[in-house]
CSV table of C-alpha atoms in Angstrom, one decimal:
chain,number,residue,atom,x,y,z
A,216,MET,CA,16.0,4.5,-5.2
A,217,TYR,CA,12.9,5.9,-3.4
A,218,ILE,CA,13.2,9.0,-1.2
A,219,ASN,CA,10.6,10.7,0.9
A,220,SER,CA,11.6,13.4,3.3
A,221,ALA,CA,10.5,16.7,4.8
A,222,TYR,CA,12.2,19.5,6.7
A,223,TRP,CA,11.1,22.2,9.2
A,224,HIS,CA,10.5,25.3,7.2
A,225,LYS,CA,12.0,23.4,4.2
A,226,ASN,CA,15.4,24.2,5.6
A,227,ARG,CA,17.9,21.4,5.1
A,228,ARG,CA,20.6,22.9,7.3
A,229,ASP,CA,21.0,21.4,10.7
A,230,PHE,CA,20.5,23.6,13.8
A,231,LYS,CA,20.5,23.5,17.6
A,232,ASP,CA,17.4,24.6,19.4
A,233,LYS,CA,17.8,25.8,23.1
A,234,LYS,CA,14.3,26.9,23.7
A,235,SER,CA,12.4,23.6,23.6
A,236,PRO,CA,13.1,20.4,25.5
A,237,LEU,CA,12.6,18.5,22.3
A,238,PHE,CA,12.2,19.7,18.7
A,239,VAL,CA,12.0,17.8,15.4
A,240,GLY,CA,13.9,19.3,12.5
A,241,SER,CA,13.5,16.7,9.7
A,242,CYS,CA,12.5,13.2,8.9
A,243,GLY,CA,12.6,10.9,5.9
A,244,THR,CA,13.0,7.5,4.4
A,245,TYR,CA,14.7,5.9,1.5
A,246,ARG,CA,14.8,2.5,-0.1
A,247,LEU,CA,17.7,1.3,-2.3
A,248,LYS,CA,16.8,-0.7,-5.4
A,249,THR,CA,19.1,0.2,-8.3
A,250,VAL,CA,21.6,2.4,-6.5
A,251,GLU,CA,24.8,0.3,-6.0
A,252,LYS,CA,26.1,2.2,-2.9
A,253,LEU,CA,24.9,5.1,-0.8
A,254,PRO,CA,27.6,6.5,1.4
A,255,THR,CA,27.3,9.2,4.1
A,256,HIS,CA,30.3,10.7,5.9
A,257,ARG,CA,30.1,13.8,8.1
A,258,PRO,CA,33.5,14.0,9.8
A,259,ARG,CA,32.3,16.7,12.2
A,260,GLY,CA,28.8,15.3,12.6
A,261,ARG,CA,25.8,17.6,12.9
A,262,LEU,CA,24.5,20.0,15.4
A,263,ASP,CA,21.5,17.9,16.2
A,264,PHE,CA,20.7,14.2,17.1
A,265,GLN,CA,19.9,11.6,14.5
A,266,LEU,CA,18.0,8.4,14.9
A,267,ILE,CA,18.1,5.8,12.1
A,268,TYR,CA,15.8,2.8,11.8
A,269,ILE,CA,16.9,-0.1,9.6
A,270,ALA,CA,13.5,-1.4,8.4
A,271,SER,CA,15.0,-4.0,6.1
A,272,GLY,CA,18.4,-5.0,4.7
A,273,LYS,CA,21.4,-3.7,6.7
A,274,GLY,CA,23.8,-0.9,7.0
A,275,GLU,CA,27.6,-0.6,7.5
A,276,PHE,CA,28.3,1.8,10.3
A,277,TYR,CA,31.5,3.1,11.9
A,278,PHE,CA,31.8,4.0,15.5
A,279,HIS,CA,35.1,5.3,16.8
A,280,GLY,CA,36.7,3.9,13.6
A,281,LYS,CA,35.4,0.4,14.2
A,282,LYS,CA,33.0,-1.1,11.5
A,283,GLU,CA,29.8,-2.7,12.7
A,284,ILE,CA,27.1,-4.3,10.5
A,285,VAL,CA,23.6,-3.2,11.7
A,286,ASN,CA,20.8,-5.4,10.5
A,287,ALA,CA,17.1,-4.8,10.2
A,288,GLY,CA,15.3,-4.6,13.6
A,289,ASN,CA,17.8,-2.1,15.0
A,290,MET,CA,18.1,1.6,15.3
A,291,VAL,CA,21.3,3.7,15.3
A,292,ILE,CA,21.7,7.0,17.2
A,293,TYR,CA,24.2,9.8,16.5
A,294,ARG,CA,24.7,12.7,18.9
A,295,PRO,CA,25.7,16.3,18.1
A,296,LYS,CA,29.2,16.8,16.7
A,297,GLU,CA,29.8,13.1,16.5
A,298,GLU,CA,31.4,11.8,13.3
A,299,GLN,CA,28.9,10.1,11.1
A,300,ARG,CA,30.1,7.5,8.7
A,301,TYR,CA,27.8,4.8,7.2
A,302,TYR,CA,27.1,3.0,4.0
A,303,TYR,CA,24.1,1.2,2.4
A,304,TYR,CA,24.3,-1.2,-0.5
A,305,GLY,CA,21.7,-1.8,-3.2
A,306,VAL,CA,22.3,-5.6,-3.1
A,307,ASP,CA,20.9,-5.6,0.4
A,308,GLN,CA,17.6,-3.8,-0.7
A,309,THR,CA,18.0,-1.7,2.4
A,310,GLU,CA,15.1,0.4,3.6
A,311,VAL,CA,15.8,3.0,6.3
A,312,TYR,CA,13.9,5.7,8.2
A,313,TRP,CA,15.5,8.7,9.9
A,314,VAL,CA,14.7,11.6,12.1
A,315,HIS,CA,16.8,14.6,13.2
A,316,PHE,CA,15.9,16.3,16.5
A,317,THR,CA,17.3,18.8,18.9
A,318,GLY,CA,16.4,20.6,22.2
A,319,ASN,CA,17.7,21.6,25.6
A,320,ASN,CA,16.7,18.3,27.3
A,321,VAL,CA,17.3,15.7,24.7
A,322,THR,CA,20.0,13.8,26.6
A,323,ASN,CA,17.8,13.4,29.7
A,324,ILE,CA,14.8,12.3,27.6
A,325,LEU,CA,16.9,9.7,25.8
A,326,ARG,CA,18.2,8.4,29.2
A,327,GLN,CA,14.7,8.2,30.5
A,328,HIS,CA,13.8,5.9,27.6
A,329,GLY,CA,16.8,3.5,28.0
A,330,ILE,CA,19.2,5.2,25.6
A,331,SER,CA,22.4,5.7,27.6
A,332,ASP,CA,25.1,8.3,26.6
A,333,ASP,CA,27.5,5.7,25.2
A,334,MET,CA,24.9,3.7,23.2
A,335,HIS,CA,24.9,3.7,19.4
A,336,ILE,CA,22.9,0.6,18.4
A,337,ILE,CA,19.4,0.0,19.9
A,338,TYR,CA,17.7,-3.3,19.4
A,339,THR,CA,14.0,-2.6,18.6
A,340,GLY,CA,12.7,-5.4,16.4
A,341,THR,CA,10.8,-4.6,13.2
A,342,SER,CA,7.3,-3.1,13.4
A,343,LEU,CA,4.9,-1.4,11.1
A,344,GLU,CA,4.2,1.0,14.0
A,345,TYR,CA,7.7,2.5,13.5
A,346,LYS,CA,7.0,3.1,9.8
A,347,ARG,CA,3.6,4.7,10.7
A,348,ILE,CA,5.3,7.0,13.1
A,349,PHE,CA,8.1,8.1,10.8
A,350,THR,CA,5.6,8.6,8.0
A,351,SER,CA,3.4,10.7,10.3
A,352,ILE,CA,6.3,13.0,11.1
A,353,ILE,CA,7.2,13.4,7.4
A,354,ASN,CA,3.6,14.4,6.6
A,355,GLU,CA,3.4,16.8,9.5
A,356,LEU,CA,6.6,18.5,8.4
A,357,ARG,CA,5.4,18.6,4.8
A,358,PHE,CA,1.9,20.0,5.2
A,359,CYS,CA,2.5,22.2,8.3
A,360,LYS,CA,-1.0,22.1,9.6
A,361,SER,CA,-1.9,23.8,12.9
A,362,GLU,CA,0.2,22.6,15.8
A,363,TYR,CA,2.3,20.4,13.6
A,364,GLU,CA,5.5,21.0,15.5
A,365,GLU,CA,3.9,19.7,18.7
A,366,LEU,CA,2.6,16.7,16.9
A,367,CYS,CA,6.1,15.9,15.5
A,368,VAL,CA,7.4,15.9,19.1
A,369,TYR,CA,4.4,13.7,20.2
A,370,TYR,CA,5.2,11.2,17.4
A,371,LEU,CA,8.9,11.1,18.3
A,372,MET,CA,8.1,10.5,22.0
A,373,GLU,CA,5.8,7.7,20.9
A,374,LEU,CA,8.7,6.2,19.0
A,375,LEU,CA,11.0,6.5,22.0
A,376,ILE,CA,8.4,4.8,24.2
A,377,LEU,CA,7.9,1.9,21.8
A,378,THR,CA,11.7,1.4,21.3
A,379,HIS,CA,12.2,1.5,25.1
A,380,ARG,CA,9.6,-1.1,25.6
A,381,LEU,CA,11.0,-3.5,23.0
A,382,SER,CA,14.7,-2.9,23.6
A,383,SER,CA,14.4,-4.8,26.9
A,384,GLU,CA,13.2,-7.8,24.9
A,385,LYS,CA,16.6,-8.6,23.4
A,386,PRO,CA,16.6,-12.0,21.6
A,387,ARG,CA,17.8,-15.0,23.5
A,388,LYS,CA,20.0,-17.5,21.8
A,389,SER,CA,17.1,-20.0,21.6
A,390,ASN,CA,15.1,-17.4,19.6
A,391,LEU,CA,17.9,-16.3,17.2
A,392,LEU,CA,17.0,-18.9,14.5
A,393,THR,CA,13.4,-17.9,14.5
A,394,MET,CA,14.3,-14.2,14.3
A,395,GLN,CA,16.6,-14.9,11.3
A,396,GLU,CA,13.9,-16.9,9.6
A,397,MET,CA,11.3,-14.1,10.1
A,398,GLU,CA,13.8,-11.4,8.9
A,399,ARG,CA,14.3,-13.5,5.7
A,400,ALA,CA,10.5,-13.6,5.3
A,401,VAL,CA,10.3,-9.8,5.8
A,402,GLN,CA,13.0,-9.3,3.2
A,403,TYR,CA,11.3,-11.6,0.8
A,404,PHE,CA,7.9,-9.9,1.2
A,405,SER,CA,9.5,-6.4,0.9
A,406,GLN,CA,11.2,-7.3,-2.3
A,407,ASN,CA,8.3,-9.3,-3.9
A,408,TYR,CA,5.2,-7.6,-2.6
A,409,ASN,CA,4.1,-6.7,-6.1
A,410,SER,CA,4.1,-10.3,-7.2
A,411,PRO,CA,1.6,-13.1,-6.3
A,412,ILE,CA,2.6,-14.4,-2.9
A,413,SER,CA,0.9,-17.4,-1.2
A,414,ILE,CA,1.5,-17.4,2.6
A,415,ASP,CA,0.8,-21.1,2.7
A,416,GLU,CA,3.2,-21.9,-0.1
A,417,TYR,CA,5.9,-19.8,1.5
A,418,ALA,CA,5.5,-21.6,4.8
A,419,HIS,CA,5.6,-25.0,3.1
A,420,SER,CA,8.6,-24.2,1.0
A,421,HIS,CA,10.6,-23.4,4.2
A,422,ASN,CA,9.2,-26.4,6.1
A,423,PHE,CA,7.2,-24.3,8.5
A,424,SER,CA,3.7,-25.2,9.7
A,425,ILE,CA,1.3,-22.4,8.6
A,426,SER,CA,0.1,-21.6,12.1
A,427,TRP,CA,3.7,-21.5,13.5
A,428,PHE,CA,4.8,-19.2,10.7
A,429,ILE,CA,1.9,-16.8,11.1
A,430,GLN,CA,2.3,-16.7,14.9
A,431,SER,CA,6.1,-16.2,14.7
A,432,PHE,CA,5.8,-13.5,12.0
A,433,LYS,CA,3.3,-11.6,14.1
A,434,GLN,CA,5.5,-11.8,17.1
A,435,TYR,CA,8.4,-10.5,15.1
A,436,THR,CA,6.7,-7.7,13.2
A,437,GLY,CA,3.5,-7.0,15.2
A,438,THR,CA,1.3,-8.0,12.3
A,439,THR,CA,0.3,-11.1,10.2
A,440,PRO,CA,2.0,-11.8,6.9
A,441,THR,CA,-1.2,-11.0,5.0
A,442,GLN,CA,-1.5,-7.6,6.8
A,443,TYR,CA,2.2,-6.9,6.2
A,444,LEU,CA,1.8,-7.5,2.4
A,445,LEU,CA,-1.3,-5.3,2.3
A,446,PHE,CA,0.6,-2.5,4.2
A,447,LEU,CA,3.5,-2.7,1.7
A,448,ARG,CA,1.2,-2.5,-1.3
A,449,ILE,CA,-0.9,0.4,0.0
A,450,SER,CA,2.2,2.3,1.3
A,451,ASN,CA,3.9,2.0,-2.0
A,452,ALA,CA,0.6,3.0,-3.8
A,453,LYS,CA,0.5,6.2,-1.7
A,454,ASN,CA,4.1,6.9,-2.6
A,455,LEU,CA,3.3,6.6,-6.3
A,456,LEU,CA,0.2,8.7,-5.9
A,457,GLU,CA,2.1,11.5,-4.1
A,458,ASN,CA,5.3,11.5,-6.2
A,459,THR,CA,4.5,10.4,-9.8
A,460,SER,CA,2.0,11.1,-12.6
A,461,PHE,CA,1.2,7.4,-13.2
A,462,ASN,CA,-2.5,6.8,-13.7
A,463,ILE,CA,-4.5,4.6,-11.4
A,464,SER,CA,-4.2,1.5,-13.6
A,465,GLU,CA,-0.5,1.8,-13.9
A,466,ILE,CA,-0.1,2.2,-10.1
A,467,SER,CA,-2.5,-0.8,-9.5
A,468,ARG,CA,-0.3,-3.0,-11.7
A,469,ALA,CA,2.9,-1.6,-10.2
A,470,ILE,CA,1.9,-2.8,-6.7
A,471,GLY,CA,0.6,-6.2,-7.8
A,472,TYR,CA,-3.1,-5.7,-8.6
A,473,GLU,CA,-4.2,-6.4,-12.1
A,474,ASN,CA,-7.7,-5.1,-11.5
A,475,PRO,CA,-7.7,-1.4,-10.9
A,476,LEU,CA,-11.3,-1.4,-9.6
A,477,TYR,CA,-10.3,-4.0,-7.0
A,478,PHE,CA,-7.3,-1.9,-6.1
A,479,SER,CA,-9.4,1.2,-5.7
A,480,ARG,CA,-11.8,-0.6,-3.3
A,481,ILE,CA,-8.9,-2.0,-1.2
A,482,PHE,CA,-7.2,1.4,-1.2
A,483,LYS,CA,-10.3,3.3,0.0
A,484,LYS,CA,-11.0,0.6,2.7
A,485,GLN,CA,-7.4,1.1,4.1
A,486,SER,CA,-7.0,4.8,3.7
A,487,GLY,CA,-10.5,6.2,3.8
A,488,LEU,CA,-10.0,7.9,0.4
A,489,SER,CA,-10.1,6.7,-3.1
A,490,PRO,CA,-6.8,6.8,-5.0
A,491,SER,CA,-8.0,9.9,-6.9
A,492,GLU,CA,-9.1,11.6,-3.7
A,493,TYR,CA,-5.8,10.7,-2.0
A,494,ARG,CA,-3.8,12.1,-5.0
A,495,LYS,CA,-5.7,15.3,-5.0
A,496,LYS,CA,-5.1,15.8,-1.3
A,497,TYR,CA,-1.5,14.8,-1.0
A,498,GLN,CA,0.3,14.9,-4.3
A,499,ILE,CA,3.5,16.9,-4.1
A,500,ILE,CA,3.7,19.7,-6.7
A,501,MET,CA,7.1,19.3,-8.3
């Protein structure tokens, strides 16, 4: 299981802020690989709001005692003092991102962005932009550079704007089959990104034309299959550089590149830093 999270002032306790319209308290992500089951149950909820993005896999959520399966491409919102009960299972290879926030105007801000008071599940589609935003909030909370609190709010507002824009594009019945096929492709790439994957072979094996598959995948995720695989590899390389002591060759092989020099060139092109420079700047001291 992979976990990456950060908290305001490194304080894991929830709190209510009455001074600011909107304030971000914590943010994180985790991916289930070997963990069989990850349960969460807060009978009295929390003092803040929580927004959960299902990036891949699915989650089992309970609202007012009723179970609902929430698949990738949706977000779940919990409000203060609301019971939180949900489960993730390793067999689903679930990947989730979450953010906790508070403030004296949160309810109105959510309403303005299409999230009504009785809403729990928000259709958003899957997008690398969401991952970028959550990761940006995590990094701001972790490194606490100047004006980081304001930037966290800025990123959260960007997330709300994007979800509002896409939530109005709920899938029609005629598009459900395509969405299901693209979600299966996203799941496959997420689970096998470190193995050789041919986009052409994947399309042919599922009886898709290559052009239709690429176009449909881009409509579903906001990026092409090749770009999505590259993002997964570089993102996981960053995680390993930040959180492990693996050397560059080991990390290169772990994400699917046998040639560490080629990996280093690709990494620098995507991140602006070499793997060694990135590790020196961002590695977390355990």
